[in-house]
Short mmCIF file of C-alpha atoms and ligand atoms in Angstrom, two decimals:
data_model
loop_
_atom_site.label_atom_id
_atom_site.label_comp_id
_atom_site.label_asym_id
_atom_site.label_seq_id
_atom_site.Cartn_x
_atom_site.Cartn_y
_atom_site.Cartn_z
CA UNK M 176 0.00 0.00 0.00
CA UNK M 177 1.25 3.52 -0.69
CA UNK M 178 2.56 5.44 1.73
CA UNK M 179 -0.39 8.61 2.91
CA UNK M 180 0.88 12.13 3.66
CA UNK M 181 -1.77 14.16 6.06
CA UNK M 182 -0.98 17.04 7.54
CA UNK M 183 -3.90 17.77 10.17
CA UNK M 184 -4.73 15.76 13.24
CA UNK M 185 -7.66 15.85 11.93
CA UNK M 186 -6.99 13.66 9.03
CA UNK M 187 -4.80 11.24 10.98
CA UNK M 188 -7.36 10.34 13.15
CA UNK M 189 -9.79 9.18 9.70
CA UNK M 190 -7.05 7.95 8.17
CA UNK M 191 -5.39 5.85 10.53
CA UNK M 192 -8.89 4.72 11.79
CA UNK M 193 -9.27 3.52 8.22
CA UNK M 194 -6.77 1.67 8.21
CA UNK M 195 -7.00 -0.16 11.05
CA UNK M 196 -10.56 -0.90 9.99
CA UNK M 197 -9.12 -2.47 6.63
CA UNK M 198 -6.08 -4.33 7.81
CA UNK M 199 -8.10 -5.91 10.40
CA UNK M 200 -5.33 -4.38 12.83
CA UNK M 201 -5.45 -4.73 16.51
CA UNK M 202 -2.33 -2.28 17.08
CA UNK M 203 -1.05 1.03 15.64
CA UNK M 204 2.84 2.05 16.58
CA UNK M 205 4.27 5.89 16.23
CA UNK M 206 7.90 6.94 15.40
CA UNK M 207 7.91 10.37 16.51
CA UNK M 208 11.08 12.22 14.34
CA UNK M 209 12.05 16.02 12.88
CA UNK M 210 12.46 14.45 9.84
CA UNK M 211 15.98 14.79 7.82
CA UNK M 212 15.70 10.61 8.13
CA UNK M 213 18.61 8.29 8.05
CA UNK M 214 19.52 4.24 8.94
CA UNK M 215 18.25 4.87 12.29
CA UNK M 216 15.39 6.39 11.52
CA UNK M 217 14.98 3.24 9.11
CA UNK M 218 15.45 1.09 12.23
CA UNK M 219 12.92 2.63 14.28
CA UNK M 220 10.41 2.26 10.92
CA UNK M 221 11.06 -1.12 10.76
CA UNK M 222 10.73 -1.91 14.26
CA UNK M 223 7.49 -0.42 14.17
CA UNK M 224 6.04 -2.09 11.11
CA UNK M 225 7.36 -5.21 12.35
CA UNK M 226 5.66 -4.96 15.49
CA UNK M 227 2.28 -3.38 14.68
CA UNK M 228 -0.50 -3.33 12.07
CA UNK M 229 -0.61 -0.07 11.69
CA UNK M 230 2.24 2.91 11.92
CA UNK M 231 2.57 6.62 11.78
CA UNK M 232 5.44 8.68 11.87
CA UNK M 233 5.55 11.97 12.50
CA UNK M 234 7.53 14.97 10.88
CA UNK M 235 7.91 17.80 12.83
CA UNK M 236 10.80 20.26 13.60
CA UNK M 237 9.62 21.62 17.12
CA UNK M 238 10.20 24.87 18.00
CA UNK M 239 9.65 25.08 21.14
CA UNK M 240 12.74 22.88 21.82
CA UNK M 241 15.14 24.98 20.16
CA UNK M 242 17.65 27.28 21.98
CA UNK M 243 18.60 29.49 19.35
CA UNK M 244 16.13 30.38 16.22
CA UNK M 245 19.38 30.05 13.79
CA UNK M 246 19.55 26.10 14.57
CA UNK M 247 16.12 25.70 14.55
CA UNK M 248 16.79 26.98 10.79
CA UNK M 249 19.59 25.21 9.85
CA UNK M 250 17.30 22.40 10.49
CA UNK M 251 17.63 19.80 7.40
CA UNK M 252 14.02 19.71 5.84
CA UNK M 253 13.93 16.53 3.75
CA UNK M 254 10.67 15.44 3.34
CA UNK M 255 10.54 13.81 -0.25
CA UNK M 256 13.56 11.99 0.71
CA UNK M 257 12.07 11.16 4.09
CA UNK M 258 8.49 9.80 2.34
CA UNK M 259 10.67 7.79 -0.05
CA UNK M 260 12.63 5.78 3.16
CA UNK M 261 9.55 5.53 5.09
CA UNK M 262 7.64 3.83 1.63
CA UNK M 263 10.30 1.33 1.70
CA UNK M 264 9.64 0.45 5.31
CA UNK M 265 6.04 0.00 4.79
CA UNK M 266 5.17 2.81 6.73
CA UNK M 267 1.56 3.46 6.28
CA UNK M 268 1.16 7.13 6.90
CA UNK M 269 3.57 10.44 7.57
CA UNK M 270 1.81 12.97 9.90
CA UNK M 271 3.71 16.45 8.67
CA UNK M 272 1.79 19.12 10.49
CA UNK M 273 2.82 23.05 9.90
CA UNK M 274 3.62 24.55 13.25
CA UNK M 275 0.24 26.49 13.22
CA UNK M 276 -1.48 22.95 13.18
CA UNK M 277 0.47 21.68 16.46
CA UNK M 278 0.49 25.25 18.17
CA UNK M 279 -2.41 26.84 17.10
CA UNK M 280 -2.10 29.73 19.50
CA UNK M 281 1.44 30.58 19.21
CA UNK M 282 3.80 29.01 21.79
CA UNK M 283 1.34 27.17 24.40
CA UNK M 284 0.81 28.58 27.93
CA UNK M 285 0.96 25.03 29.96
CA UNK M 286 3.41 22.57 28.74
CA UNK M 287 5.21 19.42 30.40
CA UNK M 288 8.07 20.65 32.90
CA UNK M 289 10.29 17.42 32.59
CA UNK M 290 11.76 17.79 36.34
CA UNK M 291 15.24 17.67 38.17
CA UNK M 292 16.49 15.44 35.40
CA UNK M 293 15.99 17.81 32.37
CA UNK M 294 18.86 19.66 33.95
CA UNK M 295 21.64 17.26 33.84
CA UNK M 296 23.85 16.32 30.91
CA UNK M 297 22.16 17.80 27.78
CA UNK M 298 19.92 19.63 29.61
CA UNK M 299 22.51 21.50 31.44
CA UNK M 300 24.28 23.13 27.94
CA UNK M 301 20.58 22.99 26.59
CA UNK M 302 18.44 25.01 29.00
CA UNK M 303 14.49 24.28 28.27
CA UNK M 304 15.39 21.84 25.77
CA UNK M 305 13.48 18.74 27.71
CA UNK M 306 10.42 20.87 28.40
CA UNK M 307 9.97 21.18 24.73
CA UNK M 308 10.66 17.82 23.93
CA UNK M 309 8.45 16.35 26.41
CA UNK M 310 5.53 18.79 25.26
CA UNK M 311 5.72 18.02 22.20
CA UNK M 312 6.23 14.31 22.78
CA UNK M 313 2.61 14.53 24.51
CA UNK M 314 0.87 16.14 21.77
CA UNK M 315 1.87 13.41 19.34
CA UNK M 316 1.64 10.91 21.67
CA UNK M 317 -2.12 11.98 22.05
CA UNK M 318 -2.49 12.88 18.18
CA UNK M 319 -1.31 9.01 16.73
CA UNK M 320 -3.64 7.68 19.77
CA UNK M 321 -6.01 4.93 17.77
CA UNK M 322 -9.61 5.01 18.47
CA UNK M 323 -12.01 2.33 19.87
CA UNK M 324 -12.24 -0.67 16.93
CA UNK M 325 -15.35 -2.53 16.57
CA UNK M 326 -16.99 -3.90 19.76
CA UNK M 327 -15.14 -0.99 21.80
CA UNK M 328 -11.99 -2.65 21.80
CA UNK M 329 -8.88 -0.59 22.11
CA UNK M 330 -6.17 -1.32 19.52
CA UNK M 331 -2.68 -1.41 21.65
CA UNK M 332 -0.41 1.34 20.95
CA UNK M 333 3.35 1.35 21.04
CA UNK M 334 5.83 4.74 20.70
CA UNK M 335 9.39 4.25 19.50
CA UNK M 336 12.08 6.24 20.71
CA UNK M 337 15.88 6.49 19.50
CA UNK M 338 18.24 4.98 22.24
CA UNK M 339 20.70 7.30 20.91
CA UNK M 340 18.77 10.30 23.10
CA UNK M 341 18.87 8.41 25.91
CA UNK M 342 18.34 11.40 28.41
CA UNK M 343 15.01 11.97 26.16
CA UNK M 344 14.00 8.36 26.51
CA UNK M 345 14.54 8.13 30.22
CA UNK M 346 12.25 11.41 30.55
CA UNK M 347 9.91 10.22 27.58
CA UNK M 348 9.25 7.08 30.09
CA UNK M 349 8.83 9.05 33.46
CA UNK M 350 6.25 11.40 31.63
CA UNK M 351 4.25 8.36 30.52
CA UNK M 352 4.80 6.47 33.64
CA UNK M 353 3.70 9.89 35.78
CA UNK M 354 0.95 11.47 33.71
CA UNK M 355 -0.66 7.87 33.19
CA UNK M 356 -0.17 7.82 29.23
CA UNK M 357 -2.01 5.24 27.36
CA UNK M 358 0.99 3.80 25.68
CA UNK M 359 4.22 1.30 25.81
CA UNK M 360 6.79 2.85 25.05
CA UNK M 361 9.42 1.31 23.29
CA UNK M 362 13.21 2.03 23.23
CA UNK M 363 15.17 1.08 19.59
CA UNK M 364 18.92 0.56 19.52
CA UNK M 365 21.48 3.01 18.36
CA UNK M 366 22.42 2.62 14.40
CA UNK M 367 26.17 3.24 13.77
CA UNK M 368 28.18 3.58 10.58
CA UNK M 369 30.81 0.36 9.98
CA UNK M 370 33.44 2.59 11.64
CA UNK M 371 31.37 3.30 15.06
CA UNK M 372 29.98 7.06 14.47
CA UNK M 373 26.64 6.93 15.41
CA UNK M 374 24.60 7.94 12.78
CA UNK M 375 22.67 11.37 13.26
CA UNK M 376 21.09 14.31 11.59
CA UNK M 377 23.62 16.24 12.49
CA UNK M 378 26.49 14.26 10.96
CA UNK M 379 25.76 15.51 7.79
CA UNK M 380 27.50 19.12 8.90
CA UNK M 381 30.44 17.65 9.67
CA UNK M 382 33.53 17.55 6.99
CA UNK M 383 35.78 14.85 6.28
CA UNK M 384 38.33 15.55 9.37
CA UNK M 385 35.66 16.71 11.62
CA UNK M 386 33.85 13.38 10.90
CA UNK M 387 37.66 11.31 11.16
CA UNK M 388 37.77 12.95 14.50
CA UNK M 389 34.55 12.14 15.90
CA UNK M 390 34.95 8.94 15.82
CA UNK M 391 37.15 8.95 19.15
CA UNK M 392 33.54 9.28 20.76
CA UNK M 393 32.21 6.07 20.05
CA UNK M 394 36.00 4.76 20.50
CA UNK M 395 36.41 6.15 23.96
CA UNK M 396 32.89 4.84 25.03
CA UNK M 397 34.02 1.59 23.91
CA UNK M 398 37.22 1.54 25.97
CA UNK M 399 34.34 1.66 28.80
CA UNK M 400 32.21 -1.18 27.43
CA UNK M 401 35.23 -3.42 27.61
CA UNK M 402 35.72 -2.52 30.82
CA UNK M 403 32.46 -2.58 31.80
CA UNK M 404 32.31 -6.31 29.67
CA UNK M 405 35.00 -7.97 31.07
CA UNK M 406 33.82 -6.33 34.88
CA UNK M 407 36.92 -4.16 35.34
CA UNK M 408 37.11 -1.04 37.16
CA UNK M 409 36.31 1.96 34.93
CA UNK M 410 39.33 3.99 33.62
CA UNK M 411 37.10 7.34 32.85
CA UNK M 412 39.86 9.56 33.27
CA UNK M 413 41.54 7.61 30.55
CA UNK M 414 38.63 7.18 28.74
CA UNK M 415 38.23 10.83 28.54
CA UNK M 416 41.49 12.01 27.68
CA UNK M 417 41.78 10.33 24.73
CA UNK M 418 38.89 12.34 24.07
CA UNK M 419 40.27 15.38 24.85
CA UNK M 420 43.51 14.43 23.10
CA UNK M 421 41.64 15.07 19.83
CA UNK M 422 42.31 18.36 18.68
CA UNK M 423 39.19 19.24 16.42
CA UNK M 424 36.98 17.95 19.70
CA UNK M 425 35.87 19.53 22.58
CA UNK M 426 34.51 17.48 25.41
CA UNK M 427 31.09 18.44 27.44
CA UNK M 428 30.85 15.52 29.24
CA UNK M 429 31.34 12.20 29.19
CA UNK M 430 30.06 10.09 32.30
CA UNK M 431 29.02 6.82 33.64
CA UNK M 432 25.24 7.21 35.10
CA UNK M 433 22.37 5.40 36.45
CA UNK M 434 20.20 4.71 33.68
CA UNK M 435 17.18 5.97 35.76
CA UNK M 436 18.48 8.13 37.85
CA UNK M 437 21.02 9.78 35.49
CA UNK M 438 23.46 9.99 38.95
CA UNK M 439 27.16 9.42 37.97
CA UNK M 440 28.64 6.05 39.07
CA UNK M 441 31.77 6.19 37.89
CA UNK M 442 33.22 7.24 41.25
CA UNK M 443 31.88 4.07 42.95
CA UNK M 444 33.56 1.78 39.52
CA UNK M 445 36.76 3.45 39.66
CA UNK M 446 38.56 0.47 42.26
CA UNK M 447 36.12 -2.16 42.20
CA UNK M 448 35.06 -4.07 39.54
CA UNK M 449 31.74 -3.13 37.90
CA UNK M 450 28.58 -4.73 38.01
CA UNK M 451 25.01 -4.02 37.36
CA UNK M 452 23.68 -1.68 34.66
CA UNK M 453 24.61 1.70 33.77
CA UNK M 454 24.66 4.45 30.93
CA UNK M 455 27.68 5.90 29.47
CA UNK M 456 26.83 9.10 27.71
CA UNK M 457 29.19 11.87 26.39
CA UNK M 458 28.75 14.82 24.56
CA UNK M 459 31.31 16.72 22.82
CA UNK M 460 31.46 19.51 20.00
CA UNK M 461 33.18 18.73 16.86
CA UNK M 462 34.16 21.83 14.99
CA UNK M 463 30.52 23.74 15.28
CA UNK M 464 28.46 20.55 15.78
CA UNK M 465 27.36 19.19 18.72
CA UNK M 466 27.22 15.43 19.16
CA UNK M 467 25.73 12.90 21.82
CA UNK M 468 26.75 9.11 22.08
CA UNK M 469 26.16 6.76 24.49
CA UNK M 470 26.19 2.65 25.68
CA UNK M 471 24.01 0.87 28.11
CA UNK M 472 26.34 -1.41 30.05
CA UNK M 473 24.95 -4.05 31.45
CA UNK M 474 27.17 -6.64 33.44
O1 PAF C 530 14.17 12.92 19.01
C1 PAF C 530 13.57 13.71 18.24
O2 PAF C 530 13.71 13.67 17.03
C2 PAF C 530 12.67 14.77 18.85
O3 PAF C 530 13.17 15.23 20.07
C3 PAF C 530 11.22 14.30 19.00
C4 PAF C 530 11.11 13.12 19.94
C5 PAF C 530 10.66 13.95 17.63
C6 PAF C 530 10.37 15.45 19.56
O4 PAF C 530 10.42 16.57 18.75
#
């Protein structure tokens, strides 16, 4: 079946109701993304089809969880490109609303306040960031909602989220776990290139030696994995000065956290071997661009 385009919550809600009613379906999953698609992307669209009858993805460069207007310009808006990978994923229908659609008043007056851990790690060099997210993140979550079936019955409904923004996952899940939302939420893998980087929007600003030298991210996170693997200590220091060794990179942060908590552990890894599950997540610029990476370890 062809892939739909609607732009209006309005016509989601017919059209995915429509669909459900022909397929039969008993599920409908969402991929919430800003567009400018790529392999992961792909891998959260195939996750989704794979796992539900119907799906929607969204396209929508928010605002409201911008910093500065001139990135939320430089934006990459690809959407023919975008329709064409979602058509080969069987993606059944793009929801690409215009900003008036989604914030029909201007900016809105109540919105989500994601809490004490929207200020940590990306939140900290990102002020307001999470509140944007997650308010946004609630509006679609409502908007790809599926309706009753026949007999009443409510089709199940699934979210998938990037585990590359795994700050936004962990505070995707406490918003639906605290505000009761209707839906599982489900977190997809990070997609990297052969070489390690892990694949982004973002990557596509990056030249040739800027790109050659961000690949000590995913390098110095996997010094940690090893580590964390083989249930060593954790060298961080180490870890992070090969980081900083990098001349075209400047380090943010790179830390060893609770995965729910987002609490650094690397101080209580640093002499005893580590067990248990954790999140390594670093941030660094490269040249002008800003990049995230991260494992779950898991010994
Ligand atoms: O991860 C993203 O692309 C965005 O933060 C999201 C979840 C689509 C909300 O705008």
């Amino acid at each position: 079946m062809a892939i739909q385009l609607v732009t209006t919550s309005a016509q989601l809600r017919t059209e995915s109701a429509r669909l459900l009613a022909l397929k039969k379906g008993s599920s409908q999953g969402l991929v919430p993304t800003m567009g400018a698609l790529h392999a992961g992307h792909a891998q959260l669209a195939r996750t989704a089809v794979a796992q539900n009858d119907v799906v929607v993805v969204s396209i929508f460069v928010n605002p409201l969880q911008f910093g500065e207007a001139v990135d939320l310009d430089r934006y990459p808006r690809t959407l023919d490109a975008d329709l064409a990978l979602l058509e080969a994923e069987g993606v059944d229908l793009v929801f690409a609303p215009e900003v008036g659609e989604v914030y029909p008043d201007g900016e809105p007056m109540v919105r989500v306040t994601a809490g004490p851990l929207a200020g940590k790690w990306e939140g900290a060099s990102r002020p307001g960031h999470f509140d944007g997210a997650l308010t946004v993140v609630a509006k679609l979550l409502h908007y790809g909602m599926p309706g009753a079936g026949r007999g009443g019955v409510l089709p199940a409904y699934r979210a998938y989220f990037g585990q590359k923004d795994a700050q936004q996952l962990v505070l995707v899940r406490r918003m639906v776990a605290d505000l009761n939302f209707p839906v599982e939420i489900v977190p997809v893998p990070i997609v990297r290139s052969a070489d390690g980087l892990a694949l982004s929007s973002r990557n596509r600003f990056l030249s040739e030696q800027e790109r050659d030298a961000a690949l000590v991210l995913s390098r110095a996170l996997r010094l940690i994995e090893d580590q964390a693997n083989a249930r060593e200590p954790l060298d961080l220091e180490s870890a992070q000065a090969l980081v900083e060794s990098q001349p075209l990179v400047q380090l943010d942060y790179f830390e060893v956290v609770d995965p729910l908590t987002l609490e650094p552990l690397a101080e209580n890894c640093k002499y005893t071997p580590f067990r248990g599950q954790a999140l390594a997540l670093i941030a660094a610029k490269v040249g002008a661009v800003r990049l995230i990476d991260n494992v779950l370890l898991d010994s």
